[in-house]
Structure formats: C-alpha cells, structure tokens
PDB file of C-alpha atoms in Angstrom:
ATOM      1  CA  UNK A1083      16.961  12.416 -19.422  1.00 41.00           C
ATOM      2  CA  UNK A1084      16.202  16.171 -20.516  1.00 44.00           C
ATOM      3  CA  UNK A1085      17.426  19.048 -18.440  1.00 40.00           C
ATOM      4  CA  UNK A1086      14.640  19.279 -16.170  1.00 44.00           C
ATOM      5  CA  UNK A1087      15.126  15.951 -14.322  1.00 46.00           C
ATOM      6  CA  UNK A1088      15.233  16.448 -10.882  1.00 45.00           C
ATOM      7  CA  UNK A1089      17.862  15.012  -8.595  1.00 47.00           C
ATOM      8  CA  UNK A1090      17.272  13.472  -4.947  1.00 47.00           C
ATOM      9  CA  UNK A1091      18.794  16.932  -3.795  1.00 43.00           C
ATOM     10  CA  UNK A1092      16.418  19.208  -5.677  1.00 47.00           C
ATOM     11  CA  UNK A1093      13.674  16.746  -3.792  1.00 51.00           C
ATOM     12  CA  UNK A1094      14.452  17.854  -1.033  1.00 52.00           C
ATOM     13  CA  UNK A1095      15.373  21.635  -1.568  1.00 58.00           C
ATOM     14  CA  UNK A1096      12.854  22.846  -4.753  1.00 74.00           C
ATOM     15  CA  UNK A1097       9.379  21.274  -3.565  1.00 75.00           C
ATOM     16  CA  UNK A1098       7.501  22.929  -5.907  1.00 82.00           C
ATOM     17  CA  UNK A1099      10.140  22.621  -8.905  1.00 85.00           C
ATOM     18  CA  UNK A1100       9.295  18.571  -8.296  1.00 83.00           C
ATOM     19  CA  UNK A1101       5.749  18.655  -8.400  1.00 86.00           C
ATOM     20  CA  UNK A1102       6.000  20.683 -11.567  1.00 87.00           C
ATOM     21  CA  UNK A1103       8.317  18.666 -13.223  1.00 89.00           C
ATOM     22  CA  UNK A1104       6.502  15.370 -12.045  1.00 88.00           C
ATOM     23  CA  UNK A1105       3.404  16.577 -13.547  1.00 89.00           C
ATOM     24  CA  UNK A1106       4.321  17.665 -16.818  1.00 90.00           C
ATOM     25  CA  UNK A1107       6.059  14.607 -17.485  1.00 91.00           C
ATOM     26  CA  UNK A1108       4.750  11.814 -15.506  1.00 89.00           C
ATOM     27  CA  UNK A1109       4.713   9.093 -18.174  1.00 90.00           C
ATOM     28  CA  UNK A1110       8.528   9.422 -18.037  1.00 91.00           C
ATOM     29  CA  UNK A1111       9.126   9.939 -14.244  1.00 89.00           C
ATOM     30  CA  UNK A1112       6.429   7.040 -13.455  1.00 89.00           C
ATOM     31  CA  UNK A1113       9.139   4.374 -13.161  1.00 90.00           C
ATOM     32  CA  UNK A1114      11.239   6.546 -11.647  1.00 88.00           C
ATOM     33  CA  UNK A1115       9.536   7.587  -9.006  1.00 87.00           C
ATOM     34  CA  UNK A1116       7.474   4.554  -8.740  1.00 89.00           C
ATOM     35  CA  UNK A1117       8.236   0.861  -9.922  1.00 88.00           C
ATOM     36  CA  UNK A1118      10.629  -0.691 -11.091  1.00 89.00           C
ATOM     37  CA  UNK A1119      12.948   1.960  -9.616  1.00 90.00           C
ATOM     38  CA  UNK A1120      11.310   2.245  -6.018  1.00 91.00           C
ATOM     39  CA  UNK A1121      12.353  -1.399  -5.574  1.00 91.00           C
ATOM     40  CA  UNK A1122      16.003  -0.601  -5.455  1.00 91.00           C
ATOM     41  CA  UNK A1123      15.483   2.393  -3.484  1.00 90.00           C
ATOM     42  CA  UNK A1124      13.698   0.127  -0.516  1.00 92.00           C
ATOM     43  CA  UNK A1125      16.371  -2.542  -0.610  1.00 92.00           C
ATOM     44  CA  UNK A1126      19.283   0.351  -0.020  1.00 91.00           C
ATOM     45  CA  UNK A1127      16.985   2.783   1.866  1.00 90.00           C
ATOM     46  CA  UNK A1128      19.026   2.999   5.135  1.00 90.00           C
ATOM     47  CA  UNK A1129      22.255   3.695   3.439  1.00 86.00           C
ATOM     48  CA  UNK A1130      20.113   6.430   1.242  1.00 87.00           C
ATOM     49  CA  UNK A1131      18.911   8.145   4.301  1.00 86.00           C
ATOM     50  CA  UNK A1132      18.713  11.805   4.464  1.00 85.00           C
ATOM     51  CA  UNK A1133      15.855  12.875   6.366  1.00 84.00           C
ATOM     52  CA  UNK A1134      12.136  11.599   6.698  1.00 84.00           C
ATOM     53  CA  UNK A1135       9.892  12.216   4.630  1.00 88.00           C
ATOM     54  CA  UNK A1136       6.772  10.411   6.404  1.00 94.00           C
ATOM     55  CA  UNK A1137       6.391   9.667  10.288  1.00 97.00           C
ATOM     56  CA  UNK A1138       7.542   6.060  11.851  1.00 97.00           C
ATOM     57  CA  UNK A1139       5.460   4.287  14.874  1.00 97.00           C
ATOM     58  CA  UNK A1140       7.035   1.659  15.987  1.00 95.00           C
ATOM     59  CA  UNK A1141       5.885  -1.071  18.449  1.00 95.00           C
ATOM     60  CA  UNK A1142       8.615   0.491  20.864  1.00 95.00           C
ATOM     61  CA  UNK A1143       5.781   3.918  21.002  1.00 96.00           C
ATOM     62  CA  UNK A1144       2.978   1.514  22.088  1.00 96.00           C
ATOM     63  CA  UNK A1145       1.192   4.086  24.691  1.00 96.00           C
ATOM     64  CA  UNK A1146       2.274   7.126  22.507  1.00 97.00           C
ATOM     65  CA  UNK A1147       0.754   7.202  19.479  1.00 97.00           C
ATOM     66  CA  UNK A1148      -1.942   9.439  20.395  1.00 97.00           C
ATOM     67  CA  UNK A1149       0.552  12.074  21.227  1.00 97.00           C
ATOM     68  CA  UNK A1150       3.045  11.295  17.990  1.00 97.00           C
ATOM     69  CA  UNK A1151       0.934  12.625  15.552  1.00 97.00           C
ATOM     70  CA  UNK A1152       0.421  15.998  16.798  1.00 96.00           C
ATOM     71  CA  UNK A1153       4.605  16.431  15.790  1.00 95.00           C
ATOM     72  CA  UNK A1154       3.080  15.898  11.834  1.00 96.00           C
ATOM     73  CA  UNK A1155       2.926  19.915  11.447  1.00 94.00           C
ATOM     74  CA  UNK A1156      -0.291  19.335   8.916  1.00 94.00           C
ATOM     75  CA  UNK A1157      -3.103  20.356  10.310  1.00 94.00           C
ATOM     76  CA  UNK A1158      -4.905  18.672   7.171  1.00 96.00           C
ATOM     77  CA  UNK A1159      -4.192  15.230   5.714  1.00 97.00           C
ATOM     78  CA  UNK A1160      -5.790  13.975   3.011  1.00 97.00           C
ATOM     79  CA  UNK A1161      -4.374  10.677   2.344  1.00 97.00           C
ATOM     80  CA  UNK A1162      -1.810   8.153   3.948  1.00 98.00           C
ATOM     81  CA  UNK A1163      -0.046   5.568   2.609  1.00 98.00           C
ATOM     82  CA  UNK A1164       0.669   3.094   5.221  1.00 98.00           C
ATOM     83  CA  UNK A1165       2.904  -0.107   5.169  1.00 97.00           C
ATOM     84  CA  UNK A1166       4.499  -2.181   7.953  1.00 97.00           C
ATOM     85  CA  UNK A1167       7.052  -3.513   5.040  1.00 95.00           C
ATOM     86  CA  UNK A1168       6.578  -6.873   5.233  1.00 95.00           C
ATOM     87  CA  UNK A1169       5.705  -7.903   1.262  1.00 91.00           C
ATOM     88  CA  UNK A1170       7.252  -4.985  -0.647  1.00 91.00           C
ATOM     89  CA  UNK A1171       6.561  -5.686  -4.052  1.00 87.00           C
ATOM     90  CA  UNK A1172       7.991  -9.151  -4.806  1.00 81.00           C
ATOM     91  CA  UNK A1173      11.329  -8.385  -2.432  1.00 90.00           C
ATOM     92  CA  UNK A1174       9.476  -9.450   0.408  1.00 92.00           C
ATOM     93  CA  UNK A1175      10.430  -8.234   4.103  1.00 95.00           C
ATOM     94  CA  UNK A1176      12.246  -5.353   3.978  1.00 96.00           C
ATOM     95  CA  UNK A1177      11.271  -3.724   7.091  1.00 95.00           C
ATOM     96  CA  UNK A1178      11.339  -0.158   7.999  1.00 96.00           C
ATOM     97  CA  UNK A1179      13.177   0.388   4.515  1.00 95.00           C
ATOM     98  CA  UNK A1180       9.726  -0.002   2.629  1.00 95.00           C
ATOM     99  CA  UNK A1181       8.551   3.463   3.379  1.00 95.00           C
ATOM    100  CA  UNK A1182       9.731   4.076  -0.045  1.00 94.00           C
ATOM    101  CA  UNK A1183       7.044   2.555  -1.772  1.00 94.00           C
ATOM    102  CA  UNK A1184       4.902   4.775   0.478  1.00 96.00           C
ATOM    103  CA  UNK A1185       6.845   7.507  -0.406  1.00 94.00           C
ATOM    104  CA  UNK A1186       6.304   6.471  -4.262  1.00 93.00           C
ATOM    105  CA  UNK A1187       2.647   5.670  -3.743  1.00 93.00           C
ATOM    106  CA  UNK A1188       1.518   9.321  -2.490  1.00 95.00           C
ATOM    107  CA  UNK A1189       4.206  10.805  -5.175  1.00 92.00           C
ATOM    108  CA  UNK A1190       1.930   9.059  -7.745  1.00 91.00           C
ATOM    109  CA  UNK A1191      -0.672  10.379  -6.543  1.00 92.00           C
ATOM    110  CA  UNK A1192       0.207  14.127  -6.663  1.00 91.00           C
ATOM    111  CA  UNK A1193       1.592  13.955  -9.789  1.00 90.00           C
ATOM    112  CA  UNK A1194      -0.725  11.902 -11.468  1.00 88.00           C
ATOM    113  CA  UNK A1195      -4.317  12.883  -9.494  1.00 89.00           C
ATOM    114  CA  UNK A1196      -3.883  16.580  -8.256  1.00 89.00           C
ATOM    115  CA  UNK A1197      -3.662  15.460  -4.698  1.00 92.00           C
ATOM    116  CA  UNK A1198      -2.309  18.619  -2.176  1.00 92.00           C
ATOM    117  CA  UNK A1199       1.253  17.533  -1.816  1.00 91.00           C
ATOM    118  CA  UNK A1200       1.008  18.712   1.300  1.00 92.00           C
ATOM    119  CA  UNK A1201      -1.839  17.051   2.576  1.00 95.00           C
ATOM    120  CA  UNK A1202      -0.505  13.800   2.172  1.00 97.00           C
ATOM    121  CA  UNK A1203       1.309  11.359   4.655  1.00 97.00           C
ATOM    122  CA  UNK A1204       3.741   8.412   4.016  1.00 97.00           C
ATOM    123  CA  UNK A1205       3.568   6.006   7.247  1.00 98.00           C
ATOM    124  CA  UNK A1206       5.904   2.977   8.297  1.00 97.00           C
ATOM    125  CA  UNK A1207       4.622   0.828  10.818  1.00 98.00           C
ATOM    126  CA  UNK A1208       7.900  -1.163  12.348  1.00 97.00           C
ATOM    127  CA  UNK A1209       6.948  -4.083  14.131  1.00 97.00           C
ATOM    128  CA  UNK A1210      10.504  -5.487  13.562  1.00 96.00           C
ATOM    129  CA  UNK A1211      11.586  -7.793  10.734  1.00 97.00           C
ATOM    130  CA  UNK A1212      12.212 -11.429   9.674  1.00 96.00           C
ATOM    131  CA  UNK A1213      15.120 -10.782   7.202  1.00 96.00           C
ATOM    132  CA  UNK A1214      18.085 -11.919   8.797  1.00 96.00           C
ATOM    133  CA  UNK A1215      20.131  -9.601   6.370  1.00 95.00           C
ATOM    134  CA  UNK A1216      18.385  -6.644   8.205  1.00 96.00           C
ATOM    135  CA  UNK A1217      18.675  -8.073  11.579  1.00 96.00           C
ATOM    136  CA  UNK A1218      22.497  -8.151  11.311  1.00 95.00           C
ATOM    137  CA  UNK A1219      23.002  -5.133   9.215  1.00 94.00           C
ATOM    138  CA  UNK A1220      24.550  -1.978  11.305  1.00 94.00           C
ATOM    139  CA  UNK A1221      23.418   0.263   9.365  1.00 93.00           C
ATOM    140  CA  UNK A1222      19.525  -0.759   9.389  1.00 95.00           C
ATOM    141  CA  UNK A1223      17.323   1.831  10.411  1.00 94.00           C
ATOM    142  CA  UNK A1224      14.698   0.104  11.879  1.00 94.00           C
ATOM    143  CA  UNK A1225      13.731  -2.116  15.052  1.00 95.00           C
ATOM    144  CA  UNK A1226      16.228  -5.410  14.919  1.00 96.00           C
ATOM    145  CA  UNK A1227      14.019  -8.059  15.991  1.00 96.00           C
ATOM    146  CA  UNK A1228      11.572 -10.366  15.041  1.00 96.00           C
ATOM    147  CA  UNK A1229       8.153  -8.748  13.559  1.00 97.00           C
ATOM    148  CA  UNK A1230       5.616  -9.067  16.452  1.00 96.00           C
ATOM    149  CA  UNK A1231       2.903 -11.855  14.955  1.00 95.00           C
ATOM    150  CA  UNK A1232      -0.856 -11.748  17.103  1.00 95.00           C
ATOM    151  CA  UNK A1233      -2.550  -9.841  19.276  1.00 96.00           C
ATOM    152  CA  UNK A1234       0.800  -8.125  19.922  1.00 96.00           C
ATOM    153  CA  UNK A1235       0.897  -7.118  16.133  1.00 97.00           C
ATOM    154  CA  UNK A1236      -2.845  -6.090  16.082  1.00 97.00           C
ATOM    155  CA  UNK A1237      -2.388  -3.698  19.121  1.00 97.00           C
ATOM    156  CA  UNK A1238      -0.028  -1.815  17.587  1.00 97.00           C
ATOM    157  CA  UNK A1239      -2.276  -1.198  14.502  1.00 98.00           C
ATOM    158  CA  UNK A1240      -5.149  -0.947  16.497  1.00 98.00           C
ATOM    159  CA  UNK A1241      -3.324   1.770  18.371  1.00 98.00           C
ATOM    160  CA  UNK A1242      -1.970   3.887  15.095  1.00 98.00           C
ATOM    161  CA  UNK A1243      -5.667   3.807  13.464  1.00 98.00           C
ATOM    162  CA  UNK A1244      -7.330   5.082  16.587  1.00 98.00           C
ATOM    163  CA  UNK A1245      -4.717   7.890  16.685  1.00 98.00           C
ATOM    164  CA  UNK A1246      -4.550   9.049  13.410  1.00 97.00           C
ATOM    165  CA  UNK A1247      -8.168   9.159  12.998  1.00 98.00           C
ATOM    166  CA  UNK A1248      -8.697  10.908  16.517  1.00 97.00           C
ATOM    167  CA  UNK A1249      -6.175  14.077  14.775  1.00 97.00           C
ATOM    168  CA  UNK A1250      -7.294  13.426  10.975  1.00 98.00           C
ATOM    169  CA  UNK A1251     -11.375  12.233  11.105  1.00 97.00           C
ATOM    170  CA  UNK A1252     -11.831  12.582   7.084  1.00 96.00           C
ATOM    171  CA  UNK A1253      -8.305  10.570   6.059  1.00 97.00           C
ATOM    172  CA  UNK A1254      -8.681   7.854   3.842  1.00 97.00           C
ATOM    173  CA  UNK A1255      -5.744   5.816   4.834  1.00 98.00           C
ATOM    174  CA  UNK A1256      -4.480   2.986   2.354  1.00 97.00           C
ATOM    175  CA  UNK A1257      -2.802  -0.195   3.197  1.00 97.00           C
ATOM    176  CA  UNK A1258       0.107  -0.960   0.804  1.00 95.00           C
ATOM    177  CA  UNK A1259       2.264  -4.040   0.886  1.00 93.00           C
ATOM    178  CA  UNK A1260       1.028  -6.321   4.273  1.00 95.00           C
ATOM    179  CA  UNK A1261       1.924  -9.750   3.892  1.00 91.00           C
ATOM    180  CA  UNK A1262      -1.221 -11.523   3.021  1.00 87.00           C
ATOM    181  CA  UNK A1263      -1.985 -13.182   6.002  1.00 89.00           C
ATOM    182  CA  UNK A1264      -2.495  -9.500   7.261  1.00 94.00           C
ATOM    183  CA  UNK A1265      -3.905  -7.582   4.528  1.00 92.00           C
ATOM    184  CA  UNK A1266      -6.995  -9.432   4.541  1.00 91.00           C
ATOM    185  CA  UNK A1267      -7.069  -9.666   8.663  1.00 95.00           C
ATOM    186  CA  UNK A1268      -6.416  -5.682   8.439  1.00 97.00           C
ATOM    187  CA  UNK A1269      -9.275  -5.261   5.919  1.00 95.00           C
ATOM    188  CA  UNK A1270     -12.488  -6.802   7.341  1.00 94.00           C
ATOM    189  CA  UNK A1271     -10.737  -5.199  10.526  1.00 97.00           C
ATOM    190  CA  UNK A1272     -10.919  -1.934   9.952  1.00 97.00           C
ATOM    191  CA  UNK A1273     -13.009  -1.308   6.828  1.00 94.00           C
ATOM    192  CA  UNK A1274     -16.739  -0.822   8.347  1.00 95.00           C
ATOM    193  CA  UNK A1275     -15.091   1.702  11.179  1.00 96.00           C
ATOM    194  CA  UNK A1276     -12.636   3.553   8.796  1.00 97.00           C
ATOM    195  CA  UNK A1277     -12.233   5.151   5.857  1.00 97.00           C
ATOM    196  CA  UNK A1278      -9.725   2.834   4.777  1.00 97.00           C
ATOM    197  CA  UNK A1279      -8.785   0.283   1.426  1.00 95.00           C
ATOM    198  CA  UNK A1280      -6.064  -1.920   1.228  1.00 94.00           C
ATOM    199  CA  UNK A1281      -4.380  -1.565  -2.314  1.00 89.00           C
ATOM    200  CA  UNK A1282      -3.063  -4.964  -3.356  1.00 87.00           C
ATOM    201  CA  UNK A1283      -5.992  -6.989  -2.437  1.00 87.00           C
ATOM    202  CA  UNK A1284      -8.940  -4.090  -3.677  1.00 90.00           C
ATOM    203  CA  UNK A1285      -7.257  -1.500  -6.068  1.00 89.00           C
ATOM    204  CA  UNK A1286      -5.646  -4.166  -7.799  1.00 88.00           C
ATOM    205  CA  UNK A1287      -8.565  -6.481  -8.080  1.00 90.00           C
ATOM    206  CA  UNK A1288     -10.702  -3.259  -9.266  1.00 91.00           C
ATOM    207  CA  UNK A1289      -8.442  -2.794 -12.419  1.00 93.00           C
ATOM    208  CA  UNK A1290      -8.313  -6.713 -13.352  1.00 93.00           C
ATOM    209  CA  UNK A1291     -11.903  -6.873 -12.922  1.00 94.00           C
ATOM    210  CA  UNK A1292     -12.491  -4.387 -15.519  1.00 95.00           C
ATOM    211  CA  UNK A1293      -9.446  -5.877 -17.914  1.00 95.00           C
ATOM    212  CA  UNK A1294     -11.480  -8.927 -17.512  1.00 94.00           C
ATOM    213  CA  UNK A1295     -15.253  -7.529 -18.188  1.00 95.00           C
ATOM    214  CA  UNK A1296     -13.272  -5.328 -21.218  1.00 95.00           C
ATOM    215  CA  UNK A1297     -11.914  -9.057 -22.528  1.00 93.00           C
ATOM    216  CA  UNK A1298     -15.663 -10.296 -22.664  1.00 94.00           C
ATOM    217  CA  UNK A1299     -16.177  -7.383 -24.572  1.00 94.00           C
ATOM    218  CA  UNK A1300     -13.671  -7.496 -26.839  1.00 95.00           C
ATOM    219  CA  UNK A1301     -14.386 -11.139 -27.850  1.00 93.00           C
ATOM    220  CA  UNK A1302     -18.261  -9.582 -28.702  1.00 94.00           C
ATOM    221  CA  UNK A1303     -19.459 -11.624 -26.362  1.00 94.00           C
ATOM    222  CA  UNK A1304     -22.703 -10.309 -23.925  1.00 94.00           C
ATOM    223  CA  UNK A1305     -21.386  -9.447 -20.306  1.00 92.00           C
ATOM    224  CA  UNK A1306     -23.305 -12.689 -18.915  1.00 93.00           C
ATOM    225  CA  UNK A1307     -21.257 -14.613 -20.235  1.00 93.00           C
ATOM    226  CA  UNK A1308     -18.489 -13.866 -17.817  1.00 94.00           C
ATOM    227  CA  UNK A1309     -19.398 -16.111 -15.196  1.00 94.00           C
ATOM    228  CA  UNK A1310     -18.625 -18.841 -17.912  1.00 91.00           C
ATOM    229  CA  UNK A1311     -15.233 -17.718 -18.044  1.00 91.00           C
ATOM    230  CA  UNK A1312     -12.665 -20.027 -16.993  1.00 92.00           C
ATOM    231  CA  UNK A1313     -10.194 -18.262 -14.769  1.00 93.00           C
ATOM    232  CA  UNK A1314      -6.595 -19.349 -14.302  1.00 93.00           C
ATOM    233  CA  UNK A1315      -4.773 -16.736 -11.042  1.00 91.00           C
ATOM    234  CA  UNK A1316      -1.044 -17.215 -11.067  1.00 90.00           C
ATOM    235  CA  UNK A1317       0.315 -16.013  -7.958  1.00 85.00           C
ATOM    236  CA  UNK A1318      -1.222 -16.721  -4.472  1.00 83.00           C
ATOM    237  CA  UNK A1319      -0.437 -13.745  -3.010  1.00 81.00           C
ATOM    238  CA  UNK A1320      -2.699 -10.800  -1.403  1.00 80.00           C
ATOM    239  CA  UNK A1321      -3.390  -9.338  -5.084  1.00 84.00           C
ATOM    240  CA  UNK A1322      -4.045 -12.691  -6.770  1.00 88.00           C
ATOM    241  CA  UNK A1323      -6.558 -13.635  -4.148  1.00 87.00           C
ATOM    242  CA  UNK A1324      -8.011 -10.077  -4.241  1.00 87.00           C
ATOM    243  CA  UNK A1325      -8.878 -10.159  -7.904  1.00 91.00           C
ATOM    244  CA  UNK A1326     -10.083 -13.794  -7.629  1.00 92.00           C
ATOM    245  CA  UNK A1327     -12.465 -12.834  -4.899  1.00 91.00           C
ATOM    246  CA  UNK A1328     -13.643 -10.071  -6.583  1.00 92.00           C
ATOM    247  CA  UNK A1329     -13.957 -11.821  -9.825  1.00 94.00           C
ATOM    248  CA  UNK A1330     -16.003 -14.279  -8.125  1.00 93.00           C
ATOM    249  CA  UNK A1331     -18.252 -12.053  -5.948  1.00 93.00           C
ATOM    250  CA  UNK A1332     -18.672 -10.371  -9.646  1.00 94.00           C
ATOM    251  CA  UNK A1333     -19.497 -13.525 -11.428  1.00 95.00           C
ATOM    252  CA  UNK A1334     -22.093 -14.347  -8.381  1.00 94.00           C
ATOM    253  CA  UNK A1335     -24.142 -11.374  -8.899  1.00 93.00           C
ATOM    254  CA  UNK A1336     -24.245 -11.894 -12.590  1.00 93.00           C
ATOM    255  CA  UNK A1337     -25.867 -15.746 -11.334  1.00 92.00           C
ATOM    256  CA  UNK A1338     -28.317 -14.128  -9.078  1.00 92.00           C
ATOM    257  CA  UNK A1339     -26.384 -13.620  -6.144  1.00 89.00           C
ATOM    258  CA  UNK A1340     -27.499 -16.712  -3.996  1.00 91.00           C
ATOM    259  CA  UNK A1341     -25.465 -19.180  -2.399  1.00 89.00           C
ATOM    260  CA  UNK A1342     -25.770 -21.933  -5.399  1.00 91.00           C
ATOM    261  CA  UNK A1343     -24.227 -18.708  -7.558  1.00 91.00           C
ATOM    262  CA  UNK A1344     -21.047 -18.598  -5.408  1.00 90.00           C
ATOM    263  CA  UNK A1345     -20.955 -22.250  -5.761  1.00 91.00           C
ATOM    264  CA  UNK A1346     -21.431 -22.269  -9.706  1.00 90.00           C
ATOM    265  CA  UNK A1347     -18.348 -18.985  -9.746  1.00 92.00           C
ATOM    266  CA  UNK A1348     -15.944 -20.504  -7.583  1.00 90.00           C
ATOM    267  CA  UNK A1349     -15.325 -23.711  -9.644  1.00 92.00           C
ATOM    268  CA  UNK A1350     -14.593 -21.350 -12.915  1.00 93.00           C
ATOM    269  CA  UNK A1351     -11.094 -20.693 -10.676  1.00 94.00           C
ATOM    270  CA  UNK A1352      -7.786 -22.331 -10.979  1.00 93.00           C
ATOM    271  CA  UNK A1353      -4.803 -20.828  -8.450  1.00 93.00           C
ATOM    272  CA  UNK A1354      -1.121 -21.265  -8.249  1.00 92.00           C
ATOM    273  CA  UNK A1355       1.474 -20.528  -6.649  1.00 85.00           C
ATOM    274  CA  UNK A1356       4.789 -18.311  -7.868  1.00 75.00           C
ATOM    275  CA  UNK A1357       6.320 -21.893  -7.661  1.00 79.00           C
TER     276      UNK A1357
END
C-alpha cells in the first residue's frame, strides 16, 4: 500500500483525510473497505470495537424508538443502510456484528457516488441471534438470545420504520443482508409506504438483468429473443431469487405481459441450491 493508506485510527480521528483518500483511489480501497475484507471485519467486530459508528435498536427499545433517533445529532439523513445481520454475505448469522457491512455499504457510497458523508446512517437492527458461537461468546456485543421470528420480529421493524421516517421524511433507507425469508416479507411490506429498496433481492437483480440483456447483445442477437433464453440460477438465496424474478417479470413484458407470458418465462428457469 502507498503512503496515503489510512489506518482504522486515522478513521476515526482525520474524517476528511478518509474521504479524500477513499475517493482518489477507490478501485484500490474497494475491497478494503468493502468485500472481501468487510467479511472478516463482521466475524471479529466485537473484539474490534471502538466506538459506533451507526445507531443500534434493539428489540429490548420496543416503545422507544421514536425517541432514539433524536440522539442521531444529523438533522439531515440522506441514506441508511439497515441490516438485522442475519445473512451477512455468505457467513450467515452474525448478529449485531454485521453493522460492518452497513458501515462498508454507505462508505461505498461516499466514496464512490458523492454522497454527504455526513448525511448518511449505518443501522443494526438486533433482534438476537441463532449462532450458538455468539450466544456463548463473552465478549459479543449484541442481545444473547434467540432472533425473535413473527409478529414479534415485524413489530420491531414496524416500529424503527415509523420512527425514522417520522424524524427523516425524504430517507431512502436500504435493506442489506435479511435472511430471505425476510427480505422479500420486508419488501412488499414496506415498499408502497416508504422510500425504501432492499439490495440483494433488487440492486442485485438490476445489474444481472442488464449483464443478461448486454449477453443477448453481444451474441447479435435482437433483444426479443431474451425470453428464449434458457436460464440456469445457482444459489437459492434472496439475490438468486431476486434476479430470477426480475428476469422473468422482464421476459413477460417482452411476451406481452399477460398471464400466458408469465407462464411461457417461468419455464425458461432452472434453480439450485448452494448444495
């Protein structure tokens, strides 16, 4: 690394210094600040701990919320990364730890999109956590029991999106690593009441769509002939379904956009598993 790398320290103590540094070189800081180096930094984020850098609701400040994020001293937030850190990457659970690909996430975004650095917020949701490494770890930061599942779960969420769009009206708030059976729950949710996205199932499937059209292309092929694609989505997760539903919904409007046009898209799909 050349002289200007900055250290966790100089994170923390030369704001500006980082965004600087991050900006002028961000193809070689990417992976640093953001995969495959964020990984690590989740799975060892307790014993890394210095200070927050994002705010923490946890299902122990049910009845609070509303009040909690008047302590965020920004009177303007742009953007919010949220997780509850149950699918971090392909780690899985790793409870309140996975702030840091929050933390990553809006770093990216700085650096990379010219978004106020200090108009953005990094949010962990603890609703517990299922890793039994975490639940008997001393030095785990978080709640140490099992992640609330239900309406108990939902209440909490419900209670955090009310709140932070009571303070912060204009947010868009993203939803970064939910476990699938929650990121598309979350979604259809929230998304005609908020300005909200969840990043695995739509950003992702919005940048394999296009690799996909750009493959028709490539091949000098006409764009209807995507819908005679034959589609093969390895991994089942919240992404993989994301892109195949979009991929679908993309093929059906190609087909006319009627219910035999679903039909005729959703048999070009084959899905497996990471096993």
């Amino acid at each position: 690394m050349r002289e200007k790398k900055v250290s966790k320290c100089e994170q923390d103590e030369s704001f500006t210094r980082l965004w600087q540094v991050l900006m002028e070189n961000i193809e070689e800081y990417a992976p640093i600040v953001y995969t495959p180096t964020v990984g690590l930094v989740c799975q060892k984020y307790s014993g890394l701990f210095r200070r927050p850098r994002g705010m923490y609701f946890s299902a122990a400040d049910r009845g609070e919320m509303m009040s909690m994020v008047y302590n965020w001293p920004a009177d303007q937030v742009d953007m919010i990364v949220v997780t509850d850190g149950s699918r971090i990457l392909g780690l899985g659970d790793l409870g309140v730890q996975g702030i840091g690909i929050a933390i990553g996430k809006l770093d990216l975004y700085v650096a990379a999109a010219g978004i106020n650095p200090q108009r953005v917020l990094p949010v962990m949701i603890d609703v517990g956590t299922d890793n039994e490494n975490l639940l008997k770890d001393p030095l785990y930061l978080g709640l140490q029991e099992r992640r609330l599942d239900g309406e108990e779960y939902l209440e909490v969420v419900d209670e955090f999106m009310e709140a932070i769009f009571t303070r912060w009206p204009h947010v868009i708030v993203q939803f970064e690593d939910f476990q699938s059976k929650w990121a598309f729950k979350l979604l259809q949710r929230y998304r005609n009441n908020y300005r909200m996205f969840n990043d695995d199932v739509q950003g992702t499937a919005g940048v394999a769509i296009a690799g996909l059209l750009g493959a028709v292309r490539a091949q000098g092929r006409p764009m209807i002939d995507f819908p005679k694609m034959k589609i093969v989505v390895a991994g089942a997760g919240s992404a993989g379904i994301g892109v195949l539903n979009a991929a679908r919904k993309t093929m059906a409007r190609m087909l006319g956009n009627t219910e035999i046009a679903f039909e005729s898209a959703r048999s070009q799909f084959w899905v497996v598993d990471a096993k």
